[in-house]
Amino acid sequence: MHAVNPLDDPTADPFAIAALAAQRIAELTGVERHDIALTLGSGWGRAAELIGETTHTLAATEVPGFSKPALEGHVGTLRSVLLPNGKRALVIGARTHYYEDHGVRRVVHSVRTAAATGATTMILTNGAGGIKEHWTPGTPVLISDHINLTADSPLEGATFVDLTDLYSKRLRDLAHSVAPGLDEGVYCQFRGPHYETPAEVQMAKIIGGHIVGMSTALEAIAARQAGMEVLGMSLITNLAAGIQQSPLSHEEVIEAGRAAEPVISSLLAKIVAEL
Ligand code: 8IG
């Protein structure tokens, strides 16, 4: 059985579906509004346990517009977490990637839903490749800006949205205060799902990129459109192709994420505690 996703109807209003999804989350959790939202990418999952008390776990498929995760290691759940300071976090463990080919509306639905639940801060995390040689696998990096190489946008029609300071300086400063020495870099979103060629990595470097990945930029744009303040963090699980001499393997990437998970998750929890 393949359930129909309402976002696949081109005449549907994606914001109305996000509002429905938020309403469903409120019904299922009894939590009227969430203050912050976190999308936990590979390597970041444990942060869900460290930031506070999970009071409700929903299968993403219970909420309109969400779909089953395509990838093992990506948990298809939405959690409502009560933070020690009394705030509420919506933890999104169900990312739809652009390379899944369901269209950009499905990619950014979780972000729009988070905004519709009331969240004003969006924390986007991912596993990614590093272009700076001193970033050994397991290094967390703050995203300072992005280059969107998908040639796509979540904005539809003549919707002009300013992306200056998209990755909030205020939140980056806060992260630096919690974790002195945290590095920053410009995130390049490629379509994937193949990793880059070494020549493409050199291109990314020349145009100002430091991190290569397959998510986050499109999500960040949607978050800005929704008026949210964005914090982006990458876990460097591998050096990008050609920067590291050995071929990239998905298994190694998963393993690097697993090894770094306790450290980076507690780092993220410390940042969330300061929000
Ligand atoms: I984990 O090297 C991870 N995700 N595009 N390139 C791209 N995405 C990634 C990489 C990488 N590593």
Short mmCIF file of N, CA, C and O and ligand atoms in Angstrom, two decimals, residues 42 126-130 187-192 194-196 201 212-215 235-241 248 250 253-254, ligand 1:
data_model
loop_
_atom_site.label_atom_id
_atom_site.label_comp_id
_atom_site.label_asym_id
_atom_site.label_seq_id
_atom_site.Cartn_x
_atom_site.Cartn_y
_atom_site.Cartn_z
N SER A 42 22.35 12.74 10.19
CA SER A 42 23.17 11.61 10.62
C SER A 42 24.25 12.06 11.59
O SER A 42 24.98 13.01 11.35
N ASN A 126 23.26 18.17 10.00
CA ASN A 126 23.49 17.18 8.94
C ASN A 126 24.85 16.53 9.10
O ASN A 126 25.70 17.01 9.85
N GLY A 127 25.03 15.44 8.39
CA GLY A 127 26.35 14.87 8.18
C GLY A 127 26.82 15.34 6.82
O GLY A 127 26.02 15.44 5.89
N ALA A 128 28.10 15.66 6.68
CA ALA A 128 28.55 16.27 5.43
C ALA A 128 30.03 15.98 5.20
O ALA A 128 30.73 15.46 6.07
N GLY A 129 30.47 16.33 4.00
CA GLY A 129 31.89 16.19 3.66
C GLY A 129 32.61 17.50 3.91
O GLY A 129 32.03 18.58 3.76
N GLY A 130 33.87 17.42 4.30
CA GLY A 130 34.65 18.62 4.60
C GLY A 130 35.67 18.91 3.52
O GLY A 130 36.28 17.98 2.96
N TYR A 187 28.36 26.10 3.49
CA TYR A 187 27.79 24.80 3.11
C TYR A 187 27.33 24.83 1.66
O TYR A 187 26.55 25.71 1.26
N CYS A 188 27.81 23.89 0.85
CA CYS A 188 27.36 23.78 -0.54
C CYS A 188 26.40 22.61 -0.65
O CYS A 188 26.79 21.47 -0.38
N GLN A 189 25.18 22.89 -1.04
CA GLN A 189 24.24 21.78 -1.25
C GLN A 189 24.28 21.32 -2.69
O GLN A 189 23.95 22.05 -3.62
N PHE A 190 24.70 20.07 -2.86
CA PHE A 190 24.62 19.38 -4.15
C PHE A 190 23.36 18.54 -4.16
O PHE A 190 22.81 18.21 -3.11
N ARG A 191 22.90 18.17 -5.35
CA ARG A 191 21.69 17.36 -5.43
C ARG A 191 21.88 15.97 -4.87
O ARG A 191 21.01 15.43 -4.21
N GLY A 192 23.08 15.36 -5.12
CA GLY A 192 23.29 13.97 -4.76
C GLY A 192 22.39 13.08 -5.60
O GLY A 192 21.78 13.54 -6.57
N HIS A 194 24.75 10.81 -5.46
CA HIS A 194 26.17 10.48 -5.61
C HIS A 194 26.99 11.51 -4.83
O HIS A 194 26.58 12.67 -4.70
N TYR A 195 28.14 11.11 -4.35
CA TYR A 195 29.09 12.08 -3.81
C TYR A 195 29.71 12.81 -4.99
O TYR A 195 29.59 12.39 -6.14
N GLU A 196 30.40 13.91 -4.68
CA GLU A 196 31.00 14.71 -5.73
C GLU A 196 32.19 14.00 -6.38
O GLU A 196 32.83 13.15 -5.77
N VAL A 201 34.45 19.00 -6.17
CA VAL A 201 34.87 19.48 -4.85
C VAL A 201 35.81 20.68 -5.02
O VAL A 201 35.69 21.68 -4.29
N VAL A 212 30.42 20.09 1.96
CA VAL A 212 29.54 19.63 0.88
C VAL A 212 28.51 18.67 1.45
O VAL A 212 28.83 17.77 2.22
N GLY A 213 27.26 18.88 1.05
CA GLY A 213 26.19 18.05 1.57
C GLY A 213 25.00 17.98 0.63
O GLY A 213 25.06 18.49 -0.49
N MET A 214 23.95 17.32 1.10
CA MET A 214 22.79 17.06 0.25
C MET A 214 21.47 17.49 0.91
O MET A 214 20.41 16.97 0.55
N SER A 215 21.53 18.39 1.88
CA SER A 215 20.27 18.82 2.52
C SER A 215 20.34 20.31 2.85
O SER A 215 20.89 21.07 2.08
N LEU A 235 28.12 17.88 10.85
CA LEU A 235 29.13 16.97 11.36
C LEU A 235 29.95 16.52 10.15
O LEU A 235 29.40 15.93 9.21
N ILE A 236 31.23 16.83 10.16
CA ILE A 236 32.09 16.37 9.07
C ILE A 236 32.37 14.88 9.31
O ILE A 236 33.06 14.52 10.27
N THR A 237 31.78 14.05 8.48
CA THR A 237 31.98 12.60 8.66
C THR A 237 33.07 12.08 7.74
O THR A 237 33.54 10.96 7.91
N ASN A 238 33.40 12.88 6.74
CA ASN A 238 34.44 12.46 5.79
C ASN A 238 35.02 13.72 5.16
O ASN A 238 34.35 14.75 5.08
N LEU A 239 36.26 13.62 4.71
CA LEU A 239 36.77 14.70 3.87
C LEU A 239 36.18 14.48 2.49
O LEU A 239 35.94 13.35 2.07
N ALA A 240 35.88 15.57 1.80
CA ALA A 240 35.23 15.48 0.49
C ALA A 240 36.14 14.76 -0.51
O ALA A 240 37.36 14.69 -0.32
N ALA A 241 35.52 14.24 -1.55
CA ALA A 241 36.25 13.44 -2.54
C ALA A 241 37.45 14.21 -3.09
O ALA A 241 37.36 15.38 -3.43
N LEU A 248 35.20 7.30 -0.91
CA LEU A 248 34.21 7.49 0.15
C LEU A 248 33.34 6.25 0.24
O LEU A 248 32.92 5.71 -0.77
N HIS A 250 29.81 4.76 2.21
CA HIS A 250 28.66 5.12 3.04
C HIS A 250 28.81 4.51 4.43
O HIS A 250 28.46 5.13 5.43
N VAL A 253 31.07 6.58 6.54
CA VAL A 253 30.38 7.81 6.90
C VAL A 253 29.46 7.56 8.10
O VAL A 253 29.45 8.32 9.07
N ILE A 254 28.71 6.46 8.05
CA ILE A 254 27.80 6.10 9.14
C ILE A 254 28.60 5.84 10.42
O ILE A 254 28.24 6.29 11.51
I1 8IG B 1 27.80 12.25 5.40
O1 8IG B 1 31.16 14.11 0.90
C1 8IG B 1 28.15 13.15 3.70
N1 8IG B 1 27.19 13.73 3.01
N2 8IG B 1 27.47 15.97 -1.08
N3 8IG B 1 29.34 15.03 -0.09
C2 8IG B 1 28.00 15.30 -0.07
N4 8IG B 1 27.21 14.91 0.91
C3 8IG B 1 27.77 14.23 1.92
C4 8IG B 1 29.12 13.92 1.98
C5 8IG B 1 29.95 14.35 0.91
N5 8IG B 1 29.35 13.23 3.10
#
